[in-house]
Amino acid sequence: VKLHGFYFITDHSLTRNGIMDDSEKALEAGCRIIQYRRKEAGTKELLEESLRLKSLCSGRALFIVNDRLDIALASDADGVHIGQDDMPYTEARKILGPEKTIGVTVHNTTEAVKAAAAGADYLGVSPIYATSTKEDAGAPSGPGLLRDIRSRIEIPLAAIGGINLSNAREVLSAGADLVCAISDVICSDDVFSAVREYQELFGL
Ligand code: TZP
Ligand code: MG
């Protein structure tokens, strides 16, 4: 099945009811891909949380771990998401094997062409708009970058950075298959309804 729809990413600093509750709401709203993203915790805690999320997602959604291949392997996640400064794609693939899903963040067309040629399963295109959720996100590209990458690359594209319900349509029309919106969804009073609104933009 081709990846399509809202891409949920956990956030410990923004959550109101906890990342397990947020993730459950996203799943109930029909989200089919969940990423566990957490930087500031010890390995044991990361693993315990990853195992809980993995069982929550089991049979319902693809479960992806940000950055940490060890946590992904130990919790039998479905895959990892890596940035340009993380484990390089080729080494990540060697470690995880052919079956796992590997997503790669790209900031320009050159990085996108390279990651796709190397075999990435999907690309995260980042940041589309200005965001304060990730400090080192870099300069926003605007939807034009998505359009350019879309014209050259066929694997699923996940758009991220500063996306909200007012700009999500232009992101979809620029060619995104997946949309991530962290603060807009996690800071809302009702994560379920927020994710539903995005899913509806996809006709899901
Ligand atoms: N990677 C690139 S931008 C970003 C991440 C994790 C943060 C996106 O957060 P928001 O709140 O949707 O702008
Ligand atoms: Mg990373």
Coordinates of N, CA, C and O and ligand atoms in Angstrom, one line a residue, residues 9 14 35 37 105 126-134 137 160-163 180-184, ligand 1:
I9 N 3.6 12.5 14.4 CA 4.9 12.5 15.1 C 4.6 12.9 16.6 O 4.0 13.9 16.8
L14 N 5.2 19.3 23.8 CA 4.0 20.0 23.4 C 2.7 19.2 23.9 O 1.7 19.8 24.0
Q35 N 5.2 8.2 14.1 CA 6.7 8.3 14.3 C 6.9 8.6 15.8 O 6.4 9.6 16.3
R37 N 9.3 10.2 18.2 CA 10.4 11.2 18.1 C 10.6 11.8 19.5 O 9.8 12.4 20.0
T105 N 15.1 12.6 5.7 CA 14.8 14.0 5.5 C 15.7 14.7 4.5 O 16.9 14.5 4.5
S126 N 11.7 19.1 4.2 CA 11.6 19.9 5.5 C 12.6 21.1 5.4 O 13.7 21.0 4.9
P127 N 12.2 22.2 6.1 CA 10.9 22.6 6.5 C 10.2 23.4 5.4 O 10.8 24.2 4.7
I128 N 8.9 23.1 5.2 CA 8.2 23.8 4.1 C 7.9 25.2 4.5 O 8.1 26.1 3.7
Y129 N 7.5 25.4 5.7 CA 7.2 26.8 6.3 C 8.0 26.9 7.5 O 8.6 26.0 8.1
A130 N 8.1 28.2 8.0 CA 8.8 28.5 9.3 C 8.1 27.7 10.4 O 6.9 27.6 10.5
T131 N 9.0 27.2 11.3 CA 8.5 26.4 12.5 C 9.3 26.7 13.7 O 10.5 27.0 13.6
S132 N 8.7 26.7 14.9 CA 9.5 26.8 16.1 C 9.5 25.5 16.8 O 10.1 25.4 17.9
T133 N 8.9 24.5 16.2 CA 8.9 23.2 16.9 C 10.3 22.5 16.9 O 10.7 21.8 17.8
K134 N 11.0 22.7 15.8 CA 12.4 22.2 15.7 C 13.4 23.3 15.5 O 13.3 24.1 14.5
A137 N 15.7 23.6 12.3 CA 15.0 23.1 11.1 C 15.6 23.8 9.8 O 15.5 23.2 8.7
I160 N 6.8 18.5 5.9 CA 6.8 18.9 7.3 C 7.4 20.3 7.5 O 8.2 20.8 6.7
G161 N 6.9 20.9 8.6 CA 7.4 22.2 9.0 C 6.4 23.3 8.8 O 6.2 23.7 7.7
G162 N 5.8 23.8 9.9 CA 4.9 24.9 9.8 C 3.6 24.6 9.1 O 2.9 25.6 8.7
I163 N 3.2 23.4 9.0 CA 2.0 23.1 8.3 C 0.8 23.2 9.2 O 0.8 22.8 10.4
C180 N 2.8 16.1 7.7 CA 3.0 16.1 9.2 C 2.8 17.5 9.7 O 3.2 18.5 9.1
A181 N 2.0 17.6 10.8 CA 1.8 18.9 11.5 C 1.9 18.5 12.9 O 1.0 17.9 13.5
I182 N 3.0 18.9 13.6 CA 3.2 18.6 15.0 C 2.4 19.5 15.9 O 1.4 19.1 16.5
S183 N 2.8 20.8 16.0 CA 2.2 21.7 16.9 C 0.7 21.9 16.7 O -0.1 21.9 17.6
D184 N 0.3 22.0 15.4 CA -1.1 22.3 15.1 C -2.0 21.2 15.7 O -3.1 21.4 16.1
Ligands
TZP1 N1 11.4 18.3 11.2 C1 11.4 19.3 10.4 S1 10.4 20.5 10.9 C2 9.9 19.7 12.2 C3 10.6 18.5 12.3 C4 10.4 17.4 13.3 C5 9.0 20.2 13.2 C6 7.6 20.4 12.6 O1 6.7 20.9 13.6 P1 5.5 21.8 13.3 O2 4.9 22.1 14.6 O3 4.5 20.9 12.5 O4 6.0 23.0 12.5

